[in-house]
Amino acid sequence: MIIVVIAIIILFLVLLAWTWQSLGNMDNSKKIKFIVGGIIIVYIITFIIYTISKIGLTYNNQEAMKVIRTVFVILFTIVNSYIILPYIFRKIEQINNDEIKKEGMQKTIIIVLIIIVLLVIFETNYFAEVQHRIINK
């Protein structure tokens, strides 16, 4: 378990550095707000995905279920953040630098929504399959 915790910490620190860099020359307090807000939103999405995947599964050991939920949600929040946040933050930085117009964000929004839908489908199936294997061991 200690290896998982260390891996999560390293992944999280790299995520923070990458998202910080993606926000470019923005004020540091704004960067912090964007990063914290983005991670919270991704956490909520990931928690919903996990909850959906758990429908119909019964754990005999509630303590094991809590550990699995915690590890899955934290780890996949980081993975999902890697996939979504740097792209969104780069677009925000481009808007702030007048490199793209706010009207041009329609394409970006569609791309992000497609990515989120694909993540939901993939992760819901993956979470359900892994949990099913864990329960049946």
XYZ file of C-alpha atoms in Angstrom:
137
model
C 0.000 0.000 0.000
C 2.897 2.361 0.697
C 4.034 2.063 -2.927
C 0.557 3.087 -4.102
C 0.590 6.115 -1.794
C 4.051 7.182 -2.996
C 2.991 6.752 -6.630
C -0.148 8.827 -6.020
C 1.887 11.604 -4.379
C 4.380 11.685 -7.250
C 1.595 11.686 -9.870
C -0.184 14.487 -7.995
C 2.953 16.641 -7.773
C 3.624 16.208 -11.504
C -0.023 17.097 -12.198
C 0.305 20.278 -10.134
C 3.469 21.296 -11.997
C 1.930 20.550 -15.402
C -1.309 22.405 -14.737
C 0.603 25.323 -13.207
C 2.713 25.546 -16.355
C -0.373 25.252 -18.585
C -1.818 28.408 -17.038
C 1.171 30.408 -18.269
C 1.569 33.997 -17.059
C -1.661 34.141 -15.102
C -1.591 35.604 -11.601
C -0.539 32.993 -9.009
C -3.721 33.344 -6.951
C -5.821 32.754 -10.075
C -3.698 29.741 -10.957
C -4.331 28.258 -7.525
C -8.083 28.853 -7.844
C -8.210 27.262 -11.307
C -6.153 24.234 -10.256
C -8.067 23.607 -7.028
C -11.418 24.167 -8.740
C -10.455 21.935 -11.668
C -9.288 19.104 -9.430
C -12.454 19.341 -7.309
C -14.654 19.163 -10.423
C -12.686 16.184 -11.772
C -12.909 14.514 -8.329
C -16.697 14.888 -8.341
C -16.943 13.459 -11.865
C -14.673 10.545 -10.904
C -16.657 9.858 -7.723
C -19.886 9.774 -9.737
C -18.278 7.367 -12.218
C -17.190 5.104 -9.344
C -20.645 5.240 -7.753
C -22.322 4.278 -11.032
C -19.887 1.396 -11.536
C -20.669 0.048 -8.069
C -24.388 -0.399 -8.776
C -25.348 -4.034 -8.301
C -22.123 -4.992 -6.504
C -22.212 -6.109 -2.892
C -19.088 -6.084 -0.771
C -18.920 -8.518 2.133
C -16.292 -6.344 3.769
C -17.239 -2.669 3.997
C -13.722 -1.718 5.058
C -12.320 -3.210 1.833
C -14.942 -1.300 -0.156
C -13.865 1.987 1.438
C -10.186 1.347 0.689
C -10.941 0.382 -2.923
C -13.175 3.446 -3.359
C -10.548 5.764 -1.909
C -7.697 4.401 -4.033
C -9.775 4.284 -7.241
C -11.237 7.751 -6.856
C -7.976 9.452 -5.896
C -5.883 7.671 -8.525
C -8.382 8.197 -11.330
C -8.993 11.807 -10.299
C -5.309 12.365 -10.977
C -5.392 10.392 -14.251
C -8.526 12.213 -15.427
C -6.967 15.521 -14.458
C -3.938 14.676 -16.620
C -6.288 14.090 -19.540
C -8.566 17.109 -19.117
C -7.041 19.963 -17.114
C -3.852 20.884 -19.033
C -5.832 21.146 -22.278
C -8.518 23.315 -20.691
C -5.965 25.459 -18.884
C -3.964 26.036 -22.086
C -7.154 27.247 -23.773
C -7.883 29.577 -20.838
C -4.347 30.961 -21.102
C -4.807 31.467 -24.869
C -8.046 33.393 -24.227
C -6.304 35.563 -21.624
C -3.517 36.321 -24.122
C -6.050 37.078 -26.883
C -4.604 34.229 -28.977
C -8.092 32.798 -29.514
C -11.483 34.394 -29.173
C -14.085 33.338 -26.657
C -16.366 32.499 -29.558
C -13.802 29.944 -30.731
C -14.271 28.031 -27.517
C -17.224 26.088 -28.950
C -14.836 23.577 -30.555
C -12.882 23.268 -27.309
C -16.042 22.682 -25.287
C -17.187 19.968 -27.699
C -13.772 18.258 -27.522
C -13.774 18.342 -23.707
C -17.334 16.980 -23.537
C -16.447 14.133 -25.909
C -13.398 13.304 -23.789
C -15.491 13.320 -20.616
C -18.145 11.052 -22.164
C -15.459 8.612 -23.304
C -13.883 8.661 -19.839
C -17.249 7.980 -18.206
C -17.943 5.008 -20.484
C -14.464 3.514 -20.197
C -14.011 4.062 -16.471
C -17.480 2.896 -15.492
C -16.864 -0.406 -17.259
C -13.304 -0.667 -15.953
C -14.271 0.090 -12.344
C -17.150 -2.397 -12.447
C -14.946 -5.134 -13.914
C -12.129 -4.635 -11.417
C -14.517 -4.496 -8.469
C -16.260 -7.635 -9.681
C -12.892 -9.446 -9.843
C -11.973 -8.223 -6.355
C -15.289 -9.367 -4.881
C -15.055 -12.809 -6.486
C -11.527 -13.546 -5.206
